[in-house]
């Protein structure tokens, strides 16, 4: 209820003065790169404890902007089982609550910000990208089914995602998410002038991992360190099950096949980007993130 949310928020300024707090309900939280101060990544926030909320708002990270990469249905589903603290936290960002003395976020000025930039909302485009990567024999089979049996056609694509695992998932997302979505997410992540920025999806692994990889590349991190950062999610999550975006068709993909975050999947993703676009920088420039954007990214410092 609104009254319980308000009660949670009233006590936050007291807890915000506590020493560094270990996260209880926010998993996979970490810096995107040591080269990018003030930029963080994590899994979903709905299970945050009161101590987690205090740490996020006025702890070391002092998160002032959240970029949520999930689909709308995922957000709604997670909200139904959210903790009171998690619900209150997200409401404060979504309302753009003020920052300053006596406010829920007491350090600094300005307002909190929550930005919804779904990277998997184009379901048809995603599966078109999967179809485009079928080998010739499978593609011929898919075209036959497409004409006469839509159920078998869909299942063939679902099976292909399970077979291709994270590499196919990553490349299909890169191919199908609109350029304006990549541009918006990258722009929001680059500017930390108002304070810390947090990017997240459901587990902070695949969609977040892709966005983080692009940011790390632009910051000059090596491909080995990018792959290592992607691979770190499996241990940090401590439960490898892949959460299915709820707006995906309900009958098909075996999401358990996408457990974990093998570094070699990111190595292959970076290789695919270079093959598809000539260079990773060409992909970035193609979505509108060129030298001016990179200057903001590497020059931005958190004001907290």
PDB file of C-alpha atoms in Angstrom:
ATOM      1  CA  UNK A   1       0.000   0.000   0.000  1.00  0.00           C
ATOM      2  CA  UNK A   2       1.003   3.656  -0.314  1.00  0.00           C
ATOM      3  CA  UNK A   3       1.206   4.012   3.472  1.00  0.00           C
ATOM      4  CA  UNK A   4       3.596   1.063   3.849  1.00  0.00           C
ATOM      5  CA  UNK A   5       5.804   2.448   1.072  1.00  0.00           C
ATOM      6  CA  UNK A   6       5.884   5.799   2.809  1.00  0.00           C
ATOM      7  CA  UNK A   7       6.826   4.125   6.087  1.00  0.00           C
ATOM      8  CA  UNK A   8       9.736   2.385   4.393  1.00  0.00           C
ATOM      9  CA  UNK A   9      10.996   5.635   2.891  1.00  0.00           C
ATOM     10  CA  UNK A  10      10.763   7.588   6.142  1.00  0.00           C
ATOM     11  CA  UNK A  11      13.482   5.511   7.818  1.00  0.00           C
ATOM     12  CA  UNK A  12      15.879   5.462   4.870  1.00  0.00           C
ATOM     13  CA  UNK A  13      17.818   8.644   5.750  1.00  0.00           C
ATOM     14  CA  UNK A  14      18.749   7.060   9.084  1.00  0.00           C
ATOM     15  CA  UNK A  15      20.062   3.879   7.479  1.00  0.00           C
ATOM     16  CA  UNK A  16      21.880   5.783   4.747  1.00  0.00           C
ATOM     17  CA  UNK A  17      24.492   6.861   7.287  1.00  0.00           C
ATOM     18  CA  UNK A  18      25.385   3.240   8.066  1.00  0.00           C
ATOM     19  CA  UNK A  19      28.708   1.684   7.021  1.00  0.00           C
ATOM     20  CA  UNK A  20      28.943  -0.230   3.748  1.00  0.00           C
ATOM     21  CA  UNK A  21      26.186  -2.826   3.632  1.00  0.00           C
ATOM     22  CA  UNK A  22      26.346  -6.217   1.969  1.00  0.00           C
ATOM     23  CA  UNK A  23      23.463  -6.702  -0.429  1.00  0.00           C
ATOM     24  CA  UNK A  24      20.781  -9.095   0.751  1.00  0.00           C
ATOM     25  CA  UNK A  25      18.372  -9.209  -2.174  1.00  0.00           C
ATOM     26  CA  UNK A  26      20.193  -7.496  -5.061  1.00  0.00           C
ATOM     27  CA  UNK A  27      22.325 -10.000  -6.906  1.00  0.00           C
ATOM     28  CA  UNK A  28      25.186  -9.625  -9.368  1.00  0.00           C
ATOM     29  CA  UNK A  29      25.916  -6.026  -8.348  1.00  0.00           C
ATOM     30  CA  UNK A  30      29.292  -4.640  -9.398  1.00  0.00           C
ATOM     31  CA  UNK A  31      31.061  -1.953 -11.382  1.00  0.00           C
ATOM     32  CA  UNK A  32      30.814  -2.244 -15.147  1.00  0.00           C
ATOM     33  CA  UNK A  33      34.532  -1.467 -15.377  1.00  0.00           C
ATOM     34  CA  UNK A  34      37.226   0.087 -13.225  1.00  0.00           C
ATOM     35  CA  UNK A  35      37.733   2.388 -16.224  1.00  0.00           C
ATOM     36  CA  UNK A  36      34.219   3.774 -15.792  1.00  0.00           C
ATOM     37  CA  UNK A  37      33.694   5.180 -12.279  1.00  0.00           C
ATOM     38  CA  UNK A  38      30.089   5.574 -11.228  1.00  0.00           C
ATOM     39  CA  UNK A  39      28.707   2.973 -13.658  1.00  0.00           C
ATOM     40  CA  UNK A  40      27.256  -0.230 -12.166  1.00  0.00           C
ATOM     41  CA  UNK A  41      25.336  -3.340 -13.190  1.00  0.00           C
ATOM     42  CA  UNK A  42      23.090  -5.800 -11.378  1.00  0.00           C
ATOM     43  CA  UNK A  43      20.156  -8.169 -11.525  1.00  0.00           C
ATOM     44  CA  UNK A  44      16.609  -6.971 -10.796  1.00  0.00           C
ATOM     45  CA  UNK A  45      15.953  -4.795  -7.745  1.00  0.00           C
ATOM     46  CA  UNK A  46      12.505  -5.924  -6.629  1.00  0.00           C
ATOM     47  CA  UNK A  47      13.879  -8.187  -3.887  1.00  0.00           C
ATOM     48  CA  UNK A  48      15.948  -5.434  -2.266  1.00  0.00           C
ATOM     49  CA  UNK A  49      16.026  -5.271   1.519  1.00  0.00           C
ATOM     50  CA  UNK A  50      15.835  -2.016   3.452  1.00  0.00           C
ATOM     51  CA  UNK A  51      19.600  -2.163   3.943  1.00  0.00           C
ATOM     52  CA  UNK A  52      20.058  -2.700   0.190  1.00  0.00           C
ATOM     53  CA  UNK A  53      17.945   0.371  -0.536  1.00  0.00           C
ATOM     54  CA  UNK A  54      20.023   2.487   1.826  1.00  0.00           C
ATOM     55  CA  UNK A  55      23.235   1.306   0.179  1.00  0.00           C
ATOM     56  CA  UNK A  56      21.956   1.969  -3.331  1.00  0.00           C
ATOM     57  CA  UNK A  57      20.710   5.459  -2.501  1.00  0.00           C
ATOM     58  CA  UNK A  58      23.419   6.876  -0.284  1.00  0.00           C
ATOM     59  CA  UNK A  59      26.107   4.225   0.021  1.00  0.00           C
ATOM     60  CA  UNK A  60      29.299   4.037  -1.982  1.00  0.00           C
ATOM     61  CA  UNK A  61      27.543   3.887  -5.382  1.00  0.00           C
ATOM     62  CA  UNK A  62      24.896   6.553  -4.716  1.00  0.00           C
ATOM     63  CA  UNK A  63      22.760   5.464  -7.642  1.00  0.00           C
ATOM     64  CA  UNK A  64      20.857   8.369  -9.154  1.00  0.00           C
ATOM     65  CA  UNK A  65      19.835   6.830 -12.491  1.00  0.00           C
ATOM     66  CA  UNK A  66      18.485   3.329 -13.193  1.00  0.00           C
ATOM     67  CA  UNK A  67      18.303   1.842 -16.710  1.00  0.00           C
ATOM     68  CA  UNK A  68      15.932  -1.132 -16.808  1.00  0.00           C
ATOM     69  CA  UNK A  69      16.437  -3.372 -19.862  1.00  0.00           C
ATOM     70  CA  UNK A  70      13.556  -5.771 -19.154  1.00  0.00           C
ATOM     71  CA  UNK A  71      10.277  -6.162 -21.013  1.00  0.00           C
ATOM     72  CA  UNK A  72       7.160  -4.606 -19.489  1.00  0.00           C
ATOM     73  CA  UNK A  73       5.669  -8.006 -18.624  1.00  0.00           C
ATOM     74  CA  UNK A  74       8.834  -8.979 -16.759  1.00  0.00           C
ATOM     75  CA  UNK A  75       8.678  -5.799 -14.698  1.00  0.00           C
ATOM     76  CA  UNK A  76       5.024  -6.365 -13.850  1.00  0.00           C
ATOM     77  CA  UNK A  77       5.647  -9.995 -12.870  1.00  0.00           C
ATOM     78  CA  UNK A  78       8.615  -9.099 -10.656  1.00  0.00           C
ATOM     79  CA  UNK A  79       6.598  -6.308  -9.049  1.00  0.00           C
ATOM     80  CA  UNK A  80       3.950  -8.741  -7.849  1.00  0.00           C
ATOM     81  CA  UNK A  81       6.477 -10.501  -5.598  1.00  0.00           C
ATOM     82  CA  UNK A  82       8.563  -7.449  -4.667  1.00  0.00           C
ATOM     83  CA  UNK A  83       9.560  -6.689  -1.096  1.00  0.00           C
ATOM     84  CA  UNK A  84       8.139  -3.527   0.452  1.00  0.00           C
ATOM     85  CA  UNK A  85      11.599  -1.985   0.330  1.00  0.00           C
ATOM     86  CA  UNK A  86      12.130  -2.971  -3.299  1.00  0.00           C
ATOM     87  CA  UNK A  87       8.738  -1.603  -4.293  1.00  0.00           C
ATOM     88  CA  UNK A  88       9.428   1.657  -2.478  1.00  0.00           C
ATOM     89  CA  UNK A  89      12.878   1.957  -4.030  1.00  0.00           C
ATOM     90  CA  UNK A  90      11.603   1.623  -7.574  1.00  0.00           C
ATOM     91  CA  UNK A  91       8.673   3.954  -6.914  1.00  0.00           C
ATOM     92  CA  UNK A  92      11.084   6.648  -5.750  1.00  0.00           C
ATOM     93  CA  UNK A  93      13.068   6.427  -8.989  1.00  0.00           C
ATOM     94  CA  UNK A  94       9.972   6.192 -11.173  1.00  0.00           C
ATOM     95  CA  UNK A  95       8.482   9.297  -9.508  1.00  0.00           C
ATOM     96  CA  UNK A  96      11.782  11.126 -10.013  1.00  0.00           C
ATOM     97  CA  UNK A  97      11.957  11.964  -6.304  1.00  0.00           C
ATOM     98  CA  UNK A  98      14.209  14.894  -5.385  1.00  0.00           C
ATOM     99  CA  UNK A  99      17.731  14.397  -4.060  1.00  0.00           C
ATOM    100  CA  UNK A 100      19.073  16.431  -1.154  1.00  0.00           C
ATOM    101  CA  UNK A 101      18.973  16.963   2.584  1.00  0.00           C
ATOM    102  CA  UNK A 102      15.837  15.472   4.110  1.00  0.00           C
ATOM    103  CA  UNK A 103      15.049  13.478   0.946  1.00  0.00           C
ATOM    104  CA  UNK A 104      15.108   9.725   0.438  1.00  0.00           C
ATOM    105  CA  UNK A 105      18.480  10.214  -1.299  1.00  0.00           C
ATOM    106  CA  UNK A 106      20.192  12.775   0.880  1.00  0.00           C
ATOM    107  CA  UNK A 107      23.546  13.312  -0.860  1.00  0.00           C
ATOM    108  CA  UNK A 108      23.795  15.686  -3.807  1.00  0.00           C
ATOM    109  CA  UNK A 109      21.009  17.435  -5.697  1.00  0.00           C
ATOM    110  CA  UNK A 110      18.707  16.985  -8.651  1.00  0.00           C
ATOM    111  CA  UNK A 111      16.275  14.079  -8.989  1.00  0.00           C
ATOM    112  CA  UNK A 112      16.316  10.314  -9.195  1.00  0.00           C
ATOM    113  CA  UNK A 113      15.679   8.827 -12.624  1.00  0.00           C
ATOM    114  CA  UNK A 114      14.292   5.526 -13.926  1.00  0.00           C
ATOM    115  CA  UNK A 115      14.471   4.749 -17.647  1.00  0.00           C
ATOM    116  CA  UNK A 116      12.845   1.792 -19.364  1.00  0.00           C
ATOM    117  CA  UNK A 117      14.849   0.626 -22.392  1.00  0.00           C
ATOM    118  CA  UNK A 118      13.709  -2.931 -23.258  1.00  0.00           C
ATOM    119  CA  UNK A 119      16.133  -4.848 -25.467  1.00  0.00           C
ATOM    120  CA  UNK A 120      13.960  -7.929 -26.024  1.00  0.00           C
ATOM    121  CA  UNK A 121      10.587  -6.355 -26.740  1.00  0.00           C
ATOM    122  CA  UNK A 122      10.745  -7.052 -30.483  1.00  0.00           C
ATOM    123  CA  UNK A 123       9.927 -10.760 -30.243  1.00  0.00           C
ATOM    124  CA  UNK A 124       9.259 -11.185 -33.968  1.00  0.00           C
ATOM    125  CA  UNK A 125      12.512  -9.435 -34.823  1.00  0.00           C
ATOM    126  CA  UNK A 126      14.379 -11.609 -32.349  1.00  0.00           C
ATOM    127  CA  UNK A 127      13.153 -14.830 -33.967  1.00  0.00           C
ATOM    128  CA  UNK A 128      13.733 -13.414 -37.456  1.00  0.00           C
ATOM    129  CA  UNK A 129      17.351 -12.933 -36.382  1.00  0.00           C
ATOM    130  CA  UNK A 130      17.457 -16.521 -35.136  1.00  0.00           C
ATOM    131  CA  UNK A 131      16.076 -17.758 -38.467  1.00  0.00           C
ATOM    132  CA  UNK A 132      18.671 -15.734 -40.370  1.00  0.00           C
ATOM    133  CA  UNK A 133      21.451 -17.622 -38.591  1.00  0.00           C
ATOM    134  CA  UNK A 134      20.147 -21.119 -39.390  1.00  0.00           C
ATOM    135  CA  UNK A 135      22.383 -23.332 -41.480  1.00  0.00           C
ATOM    136  CA  UNK A 136      21.115 -23.987 -45.035  1.00  0.00           C
ATOM    137  CA  UNK A 137      19.478 -27.322 -44.210  1.00  0.00           C
ATOM    138  CA  UNK A 138      17.689 -26.002 -41.140  1.00  0.00           C
ATOM    139  CA  UNK A 139      16.655 -22.865 -43.005  1.00  0.00           C
ATOM    140  CA  UNK A 140      15.083 -24.930 -45.787  1.00  0.00           C
ATOM    141  CA  UNK A 141      13.240 -26.966 -43.151  1.00  0.00           C
ATOM    142  CA  UNK A 142      12.076 -23.772 -41.450  1.00  0.00           C
ATOM    143  CA  UNK A 143      10.755 -22.307 -44.702  1.00  0.00           C
ATOM    144  CA  UNK A 144       8.736 -25.464 -45.373  1.00  0.00           C
ATOM    145  CA  UNK A 145       7.187 -25.335 -41.900  1.00  0.00           C
ATOM    146  CA  UNK A 146       6.587 -21.593 -42.183  1.00  0.00           C
ATOM    147  CA  UNK A 147       4.321 -22.189 -45.160  1.00  0.00           C
ATOM    148  CA  UNK A 148       2.322 -25.144 -43.822  1.00  0.00           C
ATOM    149  CA  UNK A 149       2.760 -25.591 -40.056  1.00  0.00           C
ATOM    150  CA  UNK A 150       3.357 -22.522 -37.904  1.00  0.00           C
ATOM    151  CA  UNK A 151       3.562 -24.570 -34.704  1.00  0.00           C
ATOM    152  CA  UNK A 152       6.442 -26.686 -36.001  1.00  0.00           C
ATOM    153  CA  UNK A 153       8.108 -23.596 -37.461  1.00  0.00           C
ATOM    154  CA  UNK A 154       7.993 -21.838 -34.081  1.00  0.00           C
ATOM    155  CA  UNK A 155       9.287 -24.917 -32.271  1.00  0.00           C
ATOM    156  CA  UNK A 156      12.202 -25.222 -34.685  1.00  0.00           C
ATOM    157  CA  UNK A 157      13.237 -21.663 -33.817  1.00  0.00           C
ATOM    158  CA  UNK A 158      12.781 -22.291 -30.085  1.00  0.00           C
ATOM    159  CA  UNK A 159      14.978 -25.376 -30.375  1.00  0.00           C
ATOM    160  CA  UNK A 160      17.575 -23.376 -32.281  1.00  0.00           C
ATOM    161  CA  UNK A 161      17.861 -20.843 -29.444  1.00  0.00           C
ATOM    162  CA  UNK A 162      18.405 -23.722 -26.999  1.00  0.00           C
ATOM    163  CA  UNK A 163      20.992 -25.233 -29.343  1.00  0.00           C
ATOM    164  CA  UNK A 164      22.800 -21.953 -29.995  1.00  0.00           C
ATOM    165  CA  UNK A 165      22.820 -21.024 -26.304  1.00  0.00           C
ATOM    166  CA  UNK A 166      24.171 -17.655 -25.144  1.00  0.00           C
ATOM    167  CA  UNK A 167      26.025 -16.878 -28.367  1.00  0.00           C
ATOM    168  CA  UNK A 168      22.850 -17.080 -30.449  1.00  0.00           C
ATOM    169  CA  UNK A 169      20.848 -15.272 -27.764  1.00  0.00           C
ATOM    170  CA  UNK A 170      23.367 -12.419 -27.699  1.00  0.00           C
ATOM    171  CA  UNK A 171      23.680 -12.032 -31.452  1.00  0.00           C
ATOM    172  CA  UNK A 172      19.910 -12.176 -31.986  1.00  0.00           C
ATOM    173  CA  UNK A 173      19.424  -9.432 -29.381  1.00  0.00           C
ATOM    174  CA  UNK A 174      22.106  -7.306 -31.029  1.00  0.00           C
ATOM    175  CA  UNK A 175      20.451  -7.844 -34.398  1.00  0.00           C
ATOM    176  CA  UNK A 176      16.834  -7.273 -33.351  1.00  0.00           C
ATOM    177  CA  UNK A 177      16.877  -4.530 -30.702  1.00  0.00           C
ATOM    178  CA  UNK A 178      16.207  -1.164 -32.413  1.00  0.00           C
ATOM    179  CA  UNK A 179      19.137   1.181 -32.949  1.00  0.00           C
ATOM    180  CA  UNK A 180      17.330   3.867 -30.960  1.00  0.00           C
ATOM    181  CA  UNK A 181      17.155   1.535 -27.948  1.00  0.00           C
ATOM    182  CA  UNK A 182      20.896   0.913 -28.033  1.00  0.00           C
ATOM    183  CA  UNK A 183      21.510   4.641 -28.483  1.00  0.00           C
ATOM    184  CA  UNK A 184      19.278   5.584 -25.558  1.00  0.00           C
ATOM    185  CA  UNK A 185      20.752   2.999 -23.202  1.00  0.00           C
ATOM    186  CA  UNK A 186      24.318   3.920 -24.150  1.00  0.00           C
ATOM    187  CA  UNK A 187      23.620   7.656 -23.816  1.00  0.00           C
ATOM    188  CA  UNK A 188      22.059   7.234 -20.384  1.00  0.00           C
ATOM    189  CA  UNK A 189      24.936   5.054 -19.188  1.00  0.00           C
ATOM    190  CA  UNK A 190      27.580   7.458 -20.447  1.00  0.00           C
ATOM    191  CA  UNK A 191      26.457  10.492 -18.435  1.00  0.00           C
ATOM    192  CA  UNK A 192      27.177  10.054 -14.728  1.00  0.00           C
ATOM    193  CA  UNK A 193      27.310  13.782 -14.003  1.00  0.00           C
ATOM    194  CA  UNK A 194      24.263  13.548 -11.697  1.00  0.00           C
ATOM    195  CA  UNK A 195      25.581  10.520  -9.786  1.00  0.00           C
ATOM    196  CA  UNK A 196      25.892   6.773 -10.115  1.00  0.00           C
ATOM    197  CA  UNK A 197      24.147   4.943 -12.960  1.00  0.00           C
ATOM    198  CA  UNK A 198      22.887   1.347 -12.631  1.00  0.00           C
ATOM    199  CA  UNK A 199      21.985  -0.845 -15.609  1.00  0.00           C
ATOM    200  CA  UNK A 200      20.081  -4.056 -15.002  1.00  0.00           C
ATOM    201  CA  UNK A 201      17.782  -6.697 -16.463  1.00  0.00           C
ATOM    202  CA  UNK A 202      16.358  -9.794 -14.756  1.00  0.00           C
ATOM    203  CA  UNK A 203      19.643 -11.425 -13.779  1.00  0.00           C
ATOM    204  CA  UNK A 204      22.116  -8.797 -14.937  1.00  0.00           C
ATOM    205  CA  UNK A 205      23.698 -11.401 -17.178  1.00  0.00           C
ATOM    206  CA  UNK A 206      22.793 -11.378 -20.865  1.00  0.00           C
ATOM    207  CA  UNK A 207      21.082  -8.100 -21.824  1.00  0.00           C
ATOM    208  CA  UNK A 208      23.037  -6.250 -19.149  1.00  0.00           C
ATOM    209  CA  UNK A 209      26.136  -8.185 -20.177  1.00  0.00           C
ATOM    210  CA  UNK A 210      25.795  -7.051 -23.789  1.00  0.00           C
ATOM    211  CA  UNK A 211      25.364  -3.394 -22.870  1.00  0.00           C
ATOM    212  CA  UNK A 212      28.246  -3.636 -20.399  1.00  0.00           C
ATOM    213  CA  UNK A 213      30.453  -5.233 -23.071  1.00  0.00           C
ATOM    214  CA  UNK A 214      29.849  -2.332 -25.455  1.00  0.00           C
ATOM    215  CA  UNK A 215      30.600   0.172 -22.697  1.00  0.00           C
ATOM    216  CA  UNK A 216      33.762  -1.684 -21.689  1.00  0.00           C
ATOM    217  CA  UNK A 217      34.952  -1.803 -25.283  1.00  0.00           C
ATOM    218  CA  UNK A 218      34.398   1.924 -25.695  1.00  0.00           C
ATOM    219  CA  UNK A 219      36.350   2.531 -22.474  1.00  0.00           C
ATOM    220  CA  UNK A 220      39.321   0.599 -23.863  1.00  0.00           C
ATOM    221  CA  UNK A 221      38.992  -2.625 -21.852  1.00  0.00           C
ATOM    222  CA  UNK A 222      40.537  -5.680 -23.472  1.00  0.00           C
ATOM    223  CA  UNK A 223      38.364  -8.393 -24.991  1.00  0.00           C
ATOM    224  CA  UNK A 224      39.728 -10.806 -22.398  1.00  0.00           C
ATOM    225  CA  UNK A 225      38.537  -8.579 -19.540  1.00  0.00           C
ATOM    226  CA  UNK A 226      35.139  -8.107 -21.227  1.00  0.00           C
ATOM    227  CA  UNK A 227      34.707 -11.883 -21.504  1.00  0.00           C
ATOM    228  CA  UNK A 228      35.851 -12.338 -17.911  1.00  0.00           C
ATOM    229  CA  UNK A 229      33.298  -9.787 -16.679  1.00  0.00           C
ATOM    230  CA  UNK A 230      30.529 -11.586 -18.569  1.00  0.00           C
ATOM    231  CA  UNK A 231      31.633 -14.920 -17.119  1.00  0.00           C
ATOM    232  CA  UNK A 232      31.598 -13.583 -13.554  1.00  0.00           C
ATOM    233  CA  UNK A 233      27.781 -13.531 -13.488  1.00  0.00           C
ATOM    234  CA  UNK A 234      27.443 -17.284 -13.037  1.00  0.00           C
ATOM    235  CA  UNK A 235      29.267 -17.322  -9.696  1.00  0.00           C
ATOM    236  CA  UNK A 236      27.737 -14.058  -8.498  1.00  0.00           C
ATOM    237  CA  UNK A 237      24.194 -15.203  -9.208  1.00  0.00           C
ATOM    238  CA  UNK A 238      24.744 -18.512  -7.362  1.00  0.00           C
ATOM    239  CA  UNK A 239      21.779 -20.051  -9.141  1.00  0.00           C
ATOM    240  CA  UNK A 240      22.209 -20.569 -12.860  1.00  0.00           C
ATOM    241  CA  UNK A 241      18.606 -20.819 -14.057  1.00  0.00           C
ATOM    242  CA  UNK A 242      17.745 -18.465 -16.923  1.00  0.00           C
ATOM    243  CA  UNK A 243      14.615 -16.418 -16.233  1.00  0.00           C
ATOM    244  CA  UNK A 244      12.321 -16.386 -19.258  1.00  0.00           C
ATOM    245  CA  UNK A 245      11.078 -12.953 -20.344  1.00  0.00           C
ATOM    246  CA  UNK A 246       7.360 -13.356 -19.807  1.00  0.00           C
ATOM    247  CA  UNK A 247       6.423 -11.662 -23.073  1.00  0.00           C
ATOM    248  CA  UNK A 248       8.141 -14.466 -24.959  1.00  0.00           C
ATOM    249  CA  UNK A 249       5.900 -17.210 -26.385  1.00  0.00           C
ATOM    250  CA  UNK A 250       5.088 -19.487 -23.470  1.00  0.00           C
ATOM    251  CA  UNK A 251       5.455 -22.910 -25.051  1.00  0.00           C
ATOM    252  CA  UNK A 252       8.829 -22.954 -26.677  1.00  0.00           C
ATOM    253  CA  UNK A 253      12.381 -22.135 -25.631  1.00  0.00           C
ATOM    254  CA  UNK A 254      14.051 -24.409 -23.113  1.00  0.00           C
ATOM    255  CA  UNK A 255      15.507 -21.550 -21.073  1.00  0.00           C
ATOM    256  CA  UNK A 256      17.310 -24.002 -18.791  1.00  0.00           C
ATOM    257  CA  UNK A 257      19.711 -24.547 -21.696  1.00  0.00           C
ATOM    258  CA  UNK A 258      20.848 -20.936 -21.245  1.00  0.00           C
ATOM    259  CA  UNK A 259      22.151 -21.373 -17.730  1.00  0.00           C
ATOM    260  CA  UNK A 260      25.438 -19.809 -16.812  1.00  0.00           C
ATOM    261  CA  UNK A 261      27.531 -17.163 -18.544  1.00  0.00           C
ATOM    262  CA  UNK A 262      30.463 -18.870 -20.311  1.00  0.00           C
ATOM    263  CA  UNK A 263      33.186 -16.370 -21.237  1.00  0.00           C
ATOM    264  CA  UNK A 264      33.580 -18.039 -24.637  1.00  0.00           C
ATOM    265  CA  UNK A 265      30.023 -16.942 -25.489  1.00  0.00           C
ATOM    266  CA  UNK A 266      31.096 -13.314 -25.121  1.00  0.00           C
ATOM    267  CA  UNK A 267      34.276 -13.976 -27.104  1.00  0.00           C
ATOM    268  CA  UNK A 268      32.070 -15.308 -29.897  1.00  0.00           C
ATOM    269  CA  UNK A 269      29.688 -12.363 -29.586  1.00  0.00           C
ATOM    270  CA  UNK A 270      32.508  -9.854 -30.012  1.00  0.00           C
ATOM    271  CA  UNK A 271      33.798 -11.851 -32.980  1.00  0.00           C
ATOM    272  CA  UNK A 272      30.300 -11.788 -34.521  1.00  0.00           C
ATOM    273  CA  UNK A 273      30.052  -8.020 -34.050  1.00  0.00           C
ATOM    274  CA  UNK A 274      33.335  -7.505 -35.893  1.00  0.00           C
ATOM    275  CA  UNK A 275      32.313  -9.873 -38.689  1.00  0.00           C
ATOM    276  CA  UNK A 276      28.845  -8.343 -39.050  1.00  0.00           C
ATOM    277  CA  UNK A 277      29.839  -4.668 -38.783  1.00  0.00           C
ATOM    278  CA  UNK A 278      33.535  -4.616 -39.632  1.00  0.00           C
ATOM    279  CA  UNK A 279      34.424  -3.433 -36.125  1.00  0.00           C
ATOM    280  CA  UNK A 280      32.692  -3.024 -32.783  1.00  0.00           C
ATOM    281  CA  UNK A 281      33.173   0.726 -33.127  1.00  0.00           C
ATOM    282  CA  UNK A 282      31.204   0.569 -36.395  1.00  0.00           C
ATOM    283  CA  UNK A 283      28.253  -0.941 -34.537  1.00  0.00           C
ATOM    284  CA  UNK A 284      28.468   1.848 -31.963  1.00  0.00           C
ATOM    285  CA  UNK A 285      28.710   4.529 -34.647  1.00  0.00           C
ATOM    286  CA  UNK A 286      25.810   2.911 -36.485  1.00  0.00           C
ATOM    287  CA  UNK A 287      23.505   3.447 -33.513  1.00  0.00           C
ATOM    288  CA  UNK A 288      24.716   7.033 -33.096  1.00  0.00           C
ATOM    289  CA  UNK A 289      27.455   6.594 -30.488  1.00  0.00           C
ATOM    290  CA  UNK A 290      30.620   7.988 -32.002  1.00  0.00           C
ATOM    291  CA  UNK A 291      33.508  10.061 -30.730  1.00  0.00           C
ATOM    292  CA  UNK A 292      31.401  12.685 -28.958  1.00  0.00           C
ATOM    293  CA  UNK A 293      29.529   9.982 -27.044  1.00  0.00           C
ATOM    294  CA  UNK A 294      32.790   8.234 -26.167  1.00  0.00           C
ATOM    295  CA  UNK A 295      34.223  11.467 -24.772  1.00  0.00           C
ATOM    296  CA  UNK A 296      31.235  11.785 -22.454  1.00  0.00           C
ATOM    297  CA  UNK A 297      31.532   8.127 -21.424  1.00  0.00           C
ATOM    298  CA  UNK A 298      35.214   8.161 -20.509  1.00  0.00           C
ATOM    299  CA  UNK A 299      35.191  11.731 -19.171  1.00  0.00           C
ATOM    300  CA  UNK A 300      32.053  11.513 -17.041  1.00  0.00           C
ATOM    301  CA  UNK A 301      32.522  11.423 -13.283  1.00  0.00           C
ATOM    302  CA  UNK A 302      29.903  10.849 -10.634  1.00  0.00           C
ATOM    303  CA  UNK A 303      28.987  13.926  -8.649  1.00  0.00           C
ATOM    304  CA  UNK A 304      28.652  12.245  -5.263  1.00  0.00           C
TER     305      UNK A 304
END
